[in-house]
Structures are given as C-alpha cells and as structure tokens.
Short mmCIF file of C-alpha atoms in Angstrom, two decimals:
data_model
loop_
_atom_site.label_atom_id
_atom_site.label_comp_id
_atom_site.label_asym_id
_atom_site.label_seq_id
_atom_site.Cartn_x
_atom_site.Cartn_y
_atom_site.Cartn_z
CA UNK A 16 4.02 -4.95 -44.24
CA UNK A 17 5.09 -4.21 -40.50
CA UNK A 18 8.37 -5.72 -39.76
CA UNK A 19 8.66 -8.24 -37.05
CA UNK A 20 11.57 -7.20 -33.81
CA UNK A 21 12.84 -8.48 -31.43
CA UNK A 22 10.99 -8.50 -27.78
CA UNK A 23 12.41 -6.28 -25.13
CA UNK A 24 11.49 -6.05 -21.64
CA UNK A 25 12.83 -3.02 -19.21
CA UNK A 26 11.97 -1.53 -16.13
CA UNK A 27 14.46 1.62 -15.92
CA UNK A 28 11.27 3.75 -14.60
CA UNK A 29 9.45 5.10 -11.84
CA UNK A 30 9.40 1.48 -9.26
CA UNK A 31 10.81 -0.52 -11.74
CA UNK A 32 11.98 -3.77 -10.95
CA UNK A 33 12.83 -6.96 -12.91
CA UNK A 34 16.25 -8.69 -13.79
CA UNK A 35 16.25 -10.30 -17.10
CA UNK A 36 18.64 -13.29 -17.60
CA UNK A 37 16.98 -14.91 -21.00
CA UNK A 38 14.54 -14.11 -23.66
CA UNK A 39 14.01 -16.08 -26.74
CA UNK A 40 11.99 -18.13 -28.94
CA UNK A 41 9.19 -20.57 -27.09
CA UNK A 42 8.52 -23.98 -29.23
CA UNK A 43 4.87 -23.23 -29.70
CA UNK A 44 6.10 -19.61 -31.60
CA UNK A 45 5.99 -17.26 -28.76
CA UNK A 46 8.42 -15.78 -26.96
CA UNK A 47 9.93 -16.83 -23.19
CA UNK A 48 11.95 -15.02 -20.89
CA UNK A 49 13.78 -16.03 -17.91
CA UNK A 50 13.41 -12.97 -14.68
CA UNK A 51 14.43 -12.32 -11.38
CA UNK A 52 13.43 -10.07 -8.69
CA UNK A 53 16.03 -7.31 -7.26
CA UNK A 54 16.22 -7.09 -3.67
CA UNK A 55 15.89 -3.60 -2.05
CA UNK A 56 18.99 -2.31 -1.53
CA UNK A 57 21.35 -2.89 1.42
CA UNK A 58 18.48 -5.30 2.38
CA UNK A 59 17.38 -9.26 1.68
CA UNK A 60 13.91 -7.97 0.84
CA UNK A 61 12.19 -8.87 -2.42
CA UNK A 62 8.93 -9.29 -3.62
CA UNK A 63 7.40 -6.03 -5.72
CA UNK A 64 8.15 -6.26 -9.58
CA UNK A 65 7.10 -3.92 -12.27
CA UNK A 66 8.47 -4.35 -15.72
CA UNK A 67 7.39 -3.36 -19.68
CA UNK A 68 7.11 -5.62 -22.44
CA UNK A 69 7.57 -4.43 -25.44
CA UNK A 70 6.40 -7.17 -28.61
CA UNK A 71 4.66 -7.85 -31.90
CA UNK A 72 0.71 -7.48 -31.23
CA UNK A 73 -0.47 -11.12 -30.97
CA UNK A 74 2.33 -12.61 -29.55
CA UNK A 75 2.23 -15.09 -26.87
CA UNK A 76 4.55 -14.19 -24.34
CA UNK A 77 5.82 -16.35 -21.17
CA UNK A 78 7.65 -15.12 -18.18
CA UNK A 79 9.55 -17.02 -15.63
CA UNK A 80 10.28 -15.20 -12.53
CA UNK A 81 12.63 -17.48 -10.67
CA UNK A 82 14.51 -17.22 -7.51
CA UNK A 83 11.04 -16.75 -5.43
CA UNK A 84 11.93 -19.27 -2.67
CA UNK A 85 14.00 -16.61 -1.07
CA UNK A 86 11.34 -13.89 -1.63
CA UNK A 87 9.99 -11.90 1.17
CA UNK A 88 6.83 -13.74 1.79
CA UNK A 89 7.28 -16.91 -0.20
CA UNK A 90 3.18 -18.26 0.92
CA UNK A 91 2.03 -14.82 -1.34
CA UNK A 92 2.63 -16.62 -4.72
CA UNK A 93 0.33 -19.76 -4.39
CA UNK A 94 -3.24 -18.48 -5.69
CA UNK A 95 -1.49 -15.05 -6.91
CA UNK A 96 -2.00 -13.56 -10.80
CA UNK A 97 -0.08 -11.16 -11.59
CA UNK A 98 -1.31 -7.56 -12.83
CA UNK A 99 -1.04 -6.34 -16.35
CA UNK A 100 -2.20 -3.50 -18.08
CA UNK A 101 -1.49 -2.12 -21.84
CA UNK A 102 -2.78 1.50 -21.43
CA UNK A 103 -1.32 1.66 -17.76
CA UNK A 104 -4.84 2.90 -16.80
CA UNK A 105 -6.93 -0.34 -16.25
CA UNK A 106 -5.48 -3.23 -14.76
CA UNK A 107 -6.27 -6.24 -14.80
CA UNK A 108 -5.09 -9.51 -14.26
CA UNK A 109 -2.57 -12.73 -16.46
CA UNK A 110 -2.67 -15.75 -16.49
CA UNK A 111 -0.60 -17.11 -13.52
CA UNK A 112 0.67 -20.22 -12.07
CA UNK A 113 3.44 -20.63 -9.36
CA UNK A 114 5.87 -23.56 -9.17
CA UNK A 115 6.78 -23.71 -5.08
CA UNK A 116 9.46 -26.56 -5.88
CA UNK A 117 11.29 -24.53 -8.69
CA UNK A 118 10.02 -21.14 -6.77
CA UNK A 119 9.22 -19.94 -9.95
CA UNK A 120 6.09 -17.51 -11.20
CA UNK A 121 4.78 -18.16 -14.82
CA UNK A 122 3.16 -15.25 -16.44
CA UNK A 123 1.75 -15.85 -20.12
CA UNK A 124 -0.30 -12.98 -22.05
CA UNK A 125 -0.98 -12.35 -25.56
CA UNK A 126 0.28 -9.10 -26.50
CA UNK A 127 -2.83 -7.01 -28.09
CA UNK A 128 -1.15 -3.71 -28.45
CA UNK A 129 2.64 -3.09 -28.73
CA UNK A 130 3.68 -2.81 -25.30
CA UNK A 131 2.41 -3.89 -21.83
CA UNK A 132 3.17 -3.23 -18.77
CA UNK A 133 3.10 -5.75 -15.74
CA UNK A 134 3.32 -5.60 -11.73
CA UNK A 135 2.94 -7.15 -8.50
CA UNK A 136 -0.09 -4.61 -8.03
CA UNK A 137 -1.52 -1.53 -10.23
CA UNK A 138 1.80 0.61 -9.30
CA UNK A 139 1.03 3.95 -7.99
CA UNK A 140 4.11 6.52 -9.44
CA UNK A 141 5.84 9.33 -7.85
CA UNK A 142 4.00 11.22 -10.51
CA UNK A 143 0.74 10.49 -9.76
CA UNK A 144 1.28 11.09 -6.04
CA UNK A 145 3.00 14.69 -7.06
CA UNK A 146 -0.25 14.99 -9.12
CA UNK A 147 -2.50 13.93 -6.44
CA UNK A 148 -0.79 16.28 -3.65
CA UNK A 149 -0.96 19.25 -6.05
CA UNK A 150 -4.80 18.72 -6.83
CA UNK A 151 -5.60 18.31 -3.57
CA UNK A 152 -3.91 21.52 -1.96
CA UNK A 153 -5.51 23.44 -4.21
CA UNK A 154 -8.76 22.69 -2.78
CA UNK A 155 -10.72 24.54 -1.02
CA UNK A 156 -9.66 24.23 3.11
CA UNK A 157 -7.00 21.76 2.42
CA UNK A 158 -3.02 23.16 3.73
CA UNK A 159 -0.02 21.85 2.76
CA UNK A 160 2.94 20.92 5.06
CA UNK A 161 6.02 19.45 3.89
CA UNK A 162 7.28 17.46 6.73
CA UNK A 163 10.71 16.45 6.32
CA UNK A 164 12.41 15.05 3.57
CA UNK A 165 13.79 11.33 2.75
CA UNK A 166 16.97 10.39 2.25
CA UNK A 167 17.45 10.65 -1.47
CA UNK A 168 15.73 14.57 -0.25
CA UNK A 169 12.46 13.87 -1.67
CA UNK A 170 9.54 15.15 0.24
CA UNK A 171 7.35 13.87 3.09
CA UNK A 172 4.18 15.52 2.12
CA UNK A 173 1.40 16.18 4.60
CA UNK A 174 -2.31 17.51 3.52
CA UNK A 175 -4.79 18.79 6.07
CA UNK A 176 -8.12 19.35 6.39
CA UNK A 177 -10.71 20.52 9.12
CA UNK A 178 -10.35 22.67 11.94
CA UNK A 179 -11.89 20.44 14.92
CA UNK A 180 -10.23 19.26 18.37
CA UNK A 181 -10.65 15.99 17.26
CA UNK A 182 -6.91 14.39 15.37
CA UNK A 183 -7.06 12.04 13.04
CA UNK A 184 -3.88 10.89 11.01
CA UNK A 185 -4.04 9.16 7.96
CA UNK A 186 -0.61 7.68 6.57
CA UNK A 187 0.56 4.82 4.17
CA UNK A 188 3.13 2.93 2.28
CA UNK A 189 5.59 2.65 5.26
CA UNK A 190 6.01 -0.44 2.72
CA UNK A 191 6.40 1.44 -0.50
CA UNK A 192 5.56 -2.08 -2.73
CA UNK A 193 2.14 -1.81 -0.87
CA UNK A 194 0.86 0.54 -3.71
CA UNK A 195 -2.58 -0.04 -3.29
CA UNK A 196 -2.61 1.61 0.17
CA UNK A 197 -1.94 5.42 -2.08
CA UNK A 198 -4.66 4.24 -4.26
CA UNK A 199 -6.83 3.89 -0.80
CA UNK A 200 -5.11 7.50 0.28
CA UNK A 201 -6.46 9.06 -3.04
CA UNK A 202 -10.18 7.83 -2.51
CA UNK A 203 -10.16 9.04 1.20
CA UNK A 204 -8.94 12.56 -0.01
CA UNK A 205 -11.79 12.43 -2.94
CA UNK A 206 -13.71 11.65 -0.43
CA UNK A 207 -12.56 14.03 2.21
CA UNK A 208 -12.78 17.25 -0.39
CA UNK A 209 -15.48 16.44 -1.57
CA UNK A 210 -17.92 19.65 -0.75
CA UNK A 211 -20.88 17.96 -1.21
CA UNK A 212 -20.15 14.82 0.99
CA UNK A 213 -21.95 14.42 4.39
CA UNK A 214 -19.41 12.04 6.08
CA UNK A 215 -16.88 14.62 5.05
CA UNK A 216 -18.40 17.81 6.21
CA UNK A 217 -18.80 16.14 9.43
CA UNK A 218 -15.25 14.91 9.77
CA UNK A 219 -14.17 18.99 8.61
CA UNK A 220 -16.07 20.36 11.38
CA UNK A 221 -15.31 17.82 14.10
CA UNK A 222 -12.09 17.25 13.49
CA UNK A 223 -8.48 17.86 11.63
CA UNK A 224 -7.31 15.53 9.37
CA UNK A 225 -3.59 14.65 8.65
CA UNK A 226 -3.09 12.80 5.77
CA UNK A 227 0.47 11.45 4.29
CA UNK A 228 0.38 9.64 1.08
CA UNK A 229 3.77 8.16 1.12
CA UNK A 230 5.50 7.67 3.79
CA UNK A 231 8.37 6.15 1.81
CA UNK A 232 8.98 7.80 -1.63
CA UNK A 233 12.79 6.40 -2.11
CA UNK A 234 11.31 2.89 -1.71
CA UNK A 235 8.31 4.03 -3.98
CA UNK A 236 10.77 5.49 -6.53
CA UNK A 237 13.20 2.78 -6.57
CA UNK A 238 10.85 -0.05 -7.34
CA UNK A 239 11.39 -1.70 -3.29
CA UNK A 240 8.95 -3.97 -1.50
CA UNK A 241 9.63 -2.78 1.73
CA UNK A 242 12.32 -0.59 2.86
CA UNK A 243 13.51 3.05 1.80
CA UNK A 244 16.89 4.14 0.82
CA UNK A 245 18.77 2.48 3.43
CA UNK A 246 17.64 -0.81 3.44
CA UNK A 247 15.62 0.07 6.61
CA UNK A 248 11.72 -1.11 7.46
CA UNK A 249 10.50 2.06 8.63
CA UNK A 250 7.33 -0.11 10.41
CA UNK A 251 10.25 -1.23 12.64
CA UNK A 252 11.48 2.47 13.69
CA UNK A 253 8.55 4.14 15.49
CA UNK A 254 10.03 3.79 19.17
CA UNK A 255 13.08 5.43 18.20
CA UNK A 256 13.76 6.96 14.55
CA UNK A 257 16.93 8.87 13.43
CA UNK A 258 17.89 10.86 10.79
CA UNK A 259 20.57 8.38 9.43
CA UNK A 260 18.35 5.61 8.91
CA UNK A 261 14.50 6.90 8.68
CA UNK A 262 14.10 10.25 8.79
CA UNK A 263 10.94 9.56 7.00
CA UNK A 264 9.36 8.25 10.44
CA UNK A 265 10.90 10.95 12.61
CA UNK A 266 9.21 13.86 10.65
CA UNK A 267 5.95 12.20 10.81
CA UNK A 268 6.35 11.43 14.21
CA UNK A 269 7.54 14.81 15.64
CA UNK A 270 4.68 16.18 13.63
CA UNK A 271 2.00 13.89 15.57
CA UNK A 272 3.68 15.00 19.18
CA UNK A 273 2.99 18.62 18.06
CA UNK A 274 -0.66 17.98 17.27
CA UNK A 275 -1.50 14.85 19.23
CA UNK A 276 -3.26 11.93 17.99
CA UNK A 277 -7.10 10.59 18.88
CA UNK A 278 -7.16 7.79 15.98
CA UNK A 279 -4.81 6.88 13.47
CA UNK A 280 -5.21 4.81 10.43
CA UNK A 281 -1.59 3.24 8.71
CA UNK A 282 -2.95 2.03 4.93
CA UNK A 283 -0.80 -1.50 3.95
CA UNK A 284 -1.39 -4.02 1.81
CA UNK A 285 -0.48 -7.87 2.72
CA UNK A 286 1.15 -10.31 0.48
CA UNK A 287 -0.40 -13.92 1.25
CA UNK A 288 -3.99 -13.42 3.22
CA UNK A 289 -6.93 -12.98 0.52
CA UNK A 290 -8.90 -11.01 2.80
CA UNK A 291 -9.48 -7.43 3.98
CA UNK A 292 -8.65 -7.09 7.65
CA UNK A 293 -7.44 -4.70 10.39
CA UNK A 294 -4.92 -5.55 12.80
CA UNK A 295 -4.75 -3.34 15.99
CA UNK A 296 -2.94 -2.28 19.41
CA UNK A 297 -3.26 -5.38 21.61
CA UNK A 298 -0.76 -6.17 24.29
CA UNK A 299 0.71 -2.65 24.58
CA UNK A 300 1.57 -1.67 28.25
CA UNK A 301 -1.39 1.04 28.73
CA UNK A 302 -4.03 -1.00 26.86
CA UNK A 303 -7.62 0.61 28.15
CA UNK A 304 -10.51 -1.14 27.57
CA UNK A 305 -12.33 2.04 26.77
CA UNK A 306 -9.73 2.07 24.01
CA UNK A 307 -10.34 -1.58 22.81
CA UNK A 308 -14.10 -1.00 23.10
CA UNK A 309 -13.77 1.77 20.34
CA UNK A 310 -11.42 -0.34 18.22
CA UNK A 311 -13.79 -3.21 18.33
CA UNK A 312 -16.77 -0.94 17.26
CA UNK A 313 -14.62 0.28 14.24
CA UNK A 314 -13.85 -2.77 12.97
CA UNK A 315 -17.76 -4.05 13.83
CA UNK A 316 -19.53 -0.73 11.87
CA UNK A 317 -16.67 -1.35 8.88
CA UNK A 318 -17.84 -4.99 8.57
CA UNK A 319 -21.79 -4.23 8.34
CA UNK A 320 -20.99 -1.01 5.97
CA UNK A 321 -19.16 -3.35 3.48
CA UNK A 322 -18.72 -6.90 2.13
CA UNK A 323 -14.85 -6.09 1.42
CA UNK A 324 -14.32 -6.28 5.06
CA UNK A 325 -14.42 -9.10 7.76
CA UNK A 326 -12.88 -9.54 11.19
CA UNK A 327 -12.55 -13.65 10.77
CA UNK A 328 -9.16 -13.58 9.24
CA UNK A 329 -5.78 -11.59 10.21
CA UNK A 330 -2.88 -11.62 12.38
CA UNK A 331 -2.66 -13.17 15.57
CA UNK A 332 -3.19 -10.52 18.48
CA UNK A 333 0.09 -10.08 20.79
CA UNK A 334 -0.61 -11.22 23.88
CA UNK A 335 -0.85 -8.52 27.16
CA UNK A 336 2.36 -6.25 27.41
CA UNK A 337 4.01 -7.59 24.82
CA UNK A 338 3.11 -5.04 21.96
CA UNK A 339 6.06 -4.53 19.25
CA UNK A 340 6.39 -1.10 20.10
CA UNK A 341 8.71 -0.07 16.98
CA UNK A 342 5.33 -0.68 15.01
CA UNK A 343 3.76 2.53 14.33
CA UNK A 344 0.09 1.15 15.16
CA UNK A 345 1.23 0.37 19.03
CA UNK A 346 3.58 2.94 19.17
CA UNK A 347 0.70 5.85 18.68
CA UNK A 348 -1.48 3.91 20.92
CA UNK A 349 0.90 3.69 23.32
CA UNK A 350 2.20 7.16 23.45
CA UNK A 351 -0.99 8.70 23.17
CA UNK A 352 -2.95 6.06 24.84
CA UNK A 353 -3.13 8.07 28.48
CA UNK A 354 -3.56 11.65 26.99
CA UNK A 355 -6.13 11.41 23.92
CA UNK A 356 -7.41 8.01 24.34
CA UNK A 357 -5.85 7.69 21.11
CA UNK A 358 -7.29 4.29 18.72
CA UNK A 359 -4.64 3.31 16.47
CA UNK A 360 -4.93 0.25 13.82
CA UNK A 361 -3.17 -0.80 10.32
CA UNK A 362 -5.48 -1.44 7.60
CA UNK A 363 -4.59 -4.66 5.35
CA UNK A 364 -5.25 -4.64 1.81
CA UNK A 365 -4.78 -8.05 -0.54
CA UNK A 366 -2.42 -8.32 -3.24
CA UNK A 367 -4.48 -11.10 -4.20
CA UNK A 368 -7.91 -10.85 -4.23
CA UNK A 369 -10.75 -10.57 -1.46
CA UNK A 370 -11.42 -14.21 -1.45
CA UNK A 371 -15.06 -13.72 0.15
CA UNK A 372 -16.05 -11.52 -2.79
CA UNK A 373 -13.81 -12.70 -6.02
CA UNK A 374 -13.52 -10.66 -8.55
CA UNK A 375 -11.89 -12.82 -12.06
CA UNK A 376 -10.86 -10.09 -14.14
CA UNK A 377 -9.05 -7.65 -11.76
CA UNK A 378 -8.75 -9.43 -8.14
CA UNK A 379 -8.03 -6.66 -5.67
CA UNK A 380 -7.75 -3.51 -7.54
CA UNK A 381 -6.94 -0.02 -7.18
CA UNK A 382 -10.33 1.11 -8.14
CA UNK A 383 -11.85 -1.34 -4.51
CA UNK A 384 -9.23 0.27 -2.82
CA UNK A 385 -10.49 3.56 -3.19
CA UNK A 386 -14.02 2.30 -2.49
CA UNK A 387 -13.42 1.02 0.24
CA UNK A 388 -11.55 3.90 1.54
CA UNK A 389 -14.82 5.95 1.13
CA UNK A 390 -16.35 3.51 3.25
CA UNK A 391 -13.60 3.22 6.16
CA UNK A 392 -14.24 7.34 6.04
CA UNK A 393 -17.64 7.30 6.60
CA UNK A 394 -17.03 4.50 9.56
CA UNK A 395 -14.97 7.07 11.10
CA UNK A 396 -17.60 10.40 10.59
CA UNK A 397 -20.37 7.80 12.74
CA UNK A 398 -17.92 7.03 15.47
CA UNK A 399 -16.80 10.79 15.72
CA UNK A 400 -20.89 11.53 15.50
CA UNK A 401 -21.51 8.76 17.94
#
C-alpha cells in the first residue's frame, strides 16, 4: 500500500515564484493552501508566479493567491485561468476564479500524477533558451554574438542570419514574466532556419536578421514580472541606458547604432486585453507618413494572414510629439526614423486567451505563439518583397 504525505509546494527553481503562508486539510478532503506573490526585487512589481505541487495522485487541491489588489495589473485576473502542466511539456489550463473584493485567485486541480507544476503562463527557462541559442548557432548561416552581459553577468545573446542591406531586429522579454514572447522568438528562428522555407530564404537574401531571445535573463531567472536585477523596467531605459541600472538595453542598443535598423519587432505579452494586437510609433517627433503607411500595411497583411490577429483592440495611440521616447518601439523609430526609414512596433501577446478565437483547454499557449510567429515572418518576407 502507498503511504499517504504530506503536500508540499516550492518554487526554489528556474523563475520561481510563490510565497506560501498555509497549507492544510480542506473540509471536503482535499488539501488548501494560502499564497502570495513576491514582488521583483528593489521594485513594487508583481504579477508572474510559477510554483510545484507536489501531492497524493487524486487529490483535490485549492490554492489561494491573495494579496492581488496590489498586483501589477490588478484588471488581468478577472476572466484569467491559470496554467498547469504535470509533465512540464503541455500546458494547459485550471480551474480559476478571481475574488476582486478579497483580491484573491482560486486555483483547484485534481492531482493525476505526483507532482504538478503551475504558472502565470507556460514558463520558458534559462535552460531552454541556452538550449535554443545553442541549436540554433549551429545551423547552417546563423552567427553568434554575445552582446553584453546582465547584471548578475549572464549573457545577452544575439543570433544572426542573412547577409542583405536590409536590418531587421527581432528582440523580447524586456518583461521577463512575458514568457510567451521566447516561445514566439523560438518559432520565428524555426522558421527563419528553416532551409526549405520560402518566406525565409527570402528574408536571408534580402536582409540580416538580429534576433535576441531575452533581453532580460536576471528577471527570467529570478521568477520577476517585469524588471531585471535592479528593480529597473528596461522598456523605460531606451533614451538613455547605463551600465548601473540596464546594461541589458545599452548592449542591444549600441549594437543597433553599429548596424542600423529598417524594422524592428519587440515580442511582449499583455496581462488584461484578450486579444492579439500591435501597438506602434505614433506621436514621435519625426513621424513620416511614409513610415506610418508601412506600419499600417503590416498590421493590415498580419490581420488577413491570420485569425489570431486584429487591429480593433489595443492601446490608445499617443497623440503628435508626444511619443514616450524611453520605450524601445519609439525610441528606434525615432533614432532611425530620418536615416533608414526605420518601422518599429511591439507585438502583444495574451496571457489570457485570444477572445475572438477561444481556445477551452489551453487559452493562449506557447504552441499559438510560435504559430503565429511563423505568420508575423512571412508578413515581413511580402513587405520586404513588396
């Protein structure tokens, strides 16, 4: 007979992130624990969690995260179910509700296996991106630059591809809890390596392609929702970055002067609109409309190539000359704006689920994220062609 034990929950590993105050017997036999989200450190953010469970198979659990009032971006829990997975491969979603009086998120599951694993999205490790970067540079026409390093000295890694006049830059997770934005980096490099692949072959020989993974692997490592090792946003740092507090942005940046930039995608994911969207360069001081006509087309060709995409829904557009010009998005159009006509946007990404096109057992997922990365490639290879 298998002895019964004790529940445990932990999450000292790669993006952990959960506090546990309680855990004990429910009335109805199953087990209850009382969590809390850690803030990034030296900041107020909070959000991203990522925890194990580990229980008898068949028992019912329920977790209470608490505290959420003061989370990040309180309006992302109505409507939200959290991710779980018990062979951290597939992920798919629990049973969720969210209390907004108490601020509290309810997560119940019934354990099948021994252990499960749950998060605010499908977490993408620091393993799997050193995985991913050492598959891909082995490739055939693909180079490796390290760019800088972080804080905690890990490494800003930079793969490219092609050798046309055209520059393209690829980057994500300036927000490292935005994990779906790698899983969007690894379909475009599938995608982008792939021998075989029209768009791709077009993009190599028209183009060269910079792509960074992660922007932010201290934030990534340390289980934060939006800052790196210093408490510091690096989506606020673009206008003037510093080694002290994002070296991370400087490295990337000083990297882009030396090649220049024509179009430039930054991969995030957003916490309370159920939608795909794009959010671009209005109001900076050198808008073009030559510039917005491309942008517009983008956006237009993405919408007809896929049903995970609409323009209806996003962020309000800043009005004329009054760009936020620490963001990287109107930064690079800004800077290279007058020299490479250079098209700039931020890609948004649901932790929720793509409302128009609902999907009940996995919501937004890592494997649409790469999909639709294939598709925002292929966008790109008929604008260059165009």
């Amino acid at each position: 007979m298998t002895q019964a034990y004790t529940p445990s929950i932990t999450a000292a590993f790669d993006s952990g992130n959960i506090v546990t105050h309680h855990m004990g017997p429910s009335p109805d036999g199953g087990w209850r624990a009382e969590l809390s989200i850690r803030k990034d450190k030296d900041s107020d953010f909070f959000q991203w969690f990522h925890f194990r469970v580990a229980a008898q198979p068949g028992t019912d659990l329920e977790l209470v995260i608490t505290g959420l009032r003061d989370s990040a971006y309180p309006e992302g829990w109505p409507g939200y179910r959290a991710c779980v997975s018990e062979d951290r491969d597939f992920w798919g979603r629990a049973d969720t509700s969210y209390d907004a009086a108490a601020g509290a998120l309810t997560i119940r599951h019934q354990m099948g296996a021994g252990v499960a694993w749950f998060a605010y999205f499908a977490p993408y490790s620091m393993e799997r991106h050193h995985d991913l970067v050492a598959e891909m540079a082995s490739r055939p026409g693909v180079r490796h630059q390290e760019l800088g390093l972080s804080l905690d000295g890990q490494p800003i890694d930079c793969l490219t591809m092609g050798e046309g006049p055209v520059q393209v830059w690829f980057y994500a997770r300036q927000h490292p809890g935005e994990s779906m934005a790698e899983w969007w980096m690894e379909g475009a490099l599938e995608k982008l390596t792939d021998p075989a692949d029209p768009h791709a072959r077009l993009l190599r020989s028209k183009c060269t392609l910079h792509i960074v993974p992660n922007m932010n692997p201290d934030g990534s490592l340390r289980g934060h929702l939006r800052t790196n090792a210093a408490g510091v946003n690096l989506n606020r740092e673009w206008h003037d970055p510093t080694p002290e507090r994002s070296p991370e942005v400087l490295c990337v940046r000083n990297a882009m002067d030396a090649t220049g930039v024509h179009w430039a995608m930054d991969v995030h994911g957003d916490e309370a609109i159920p939608h795909v969207f794009i959010a671009g360069f209005e109001g900076i001081p050198s808008w073009s409309d030559e510039q917005g006509v491309r942008y517009n087309r983008y956006r237009d060709l993405l919408a007809a190539r896929t049903p995970d995409f609409q323009t209806a829904k996003g962020y309000p557009k800043a009005a004329a000359g009054r760009a936020n010009l620490s963001m990287s998005t109107n930064q690079l159009a800004e800077r290279f704006g007058p020299s490479h006509g250079c098209v700039s946007m931020t890609l948004e990404m649901p932790f929720k689920d793509n409302d128009d096109l609902p999907c009940p057992d996995q919501a937004w997922s890592p494997e649409r994220s790469k999909l639709l990365a294939h598709d925002c490639v292929a966008v790109l290879a008929e604008m260059i062609a165009g």
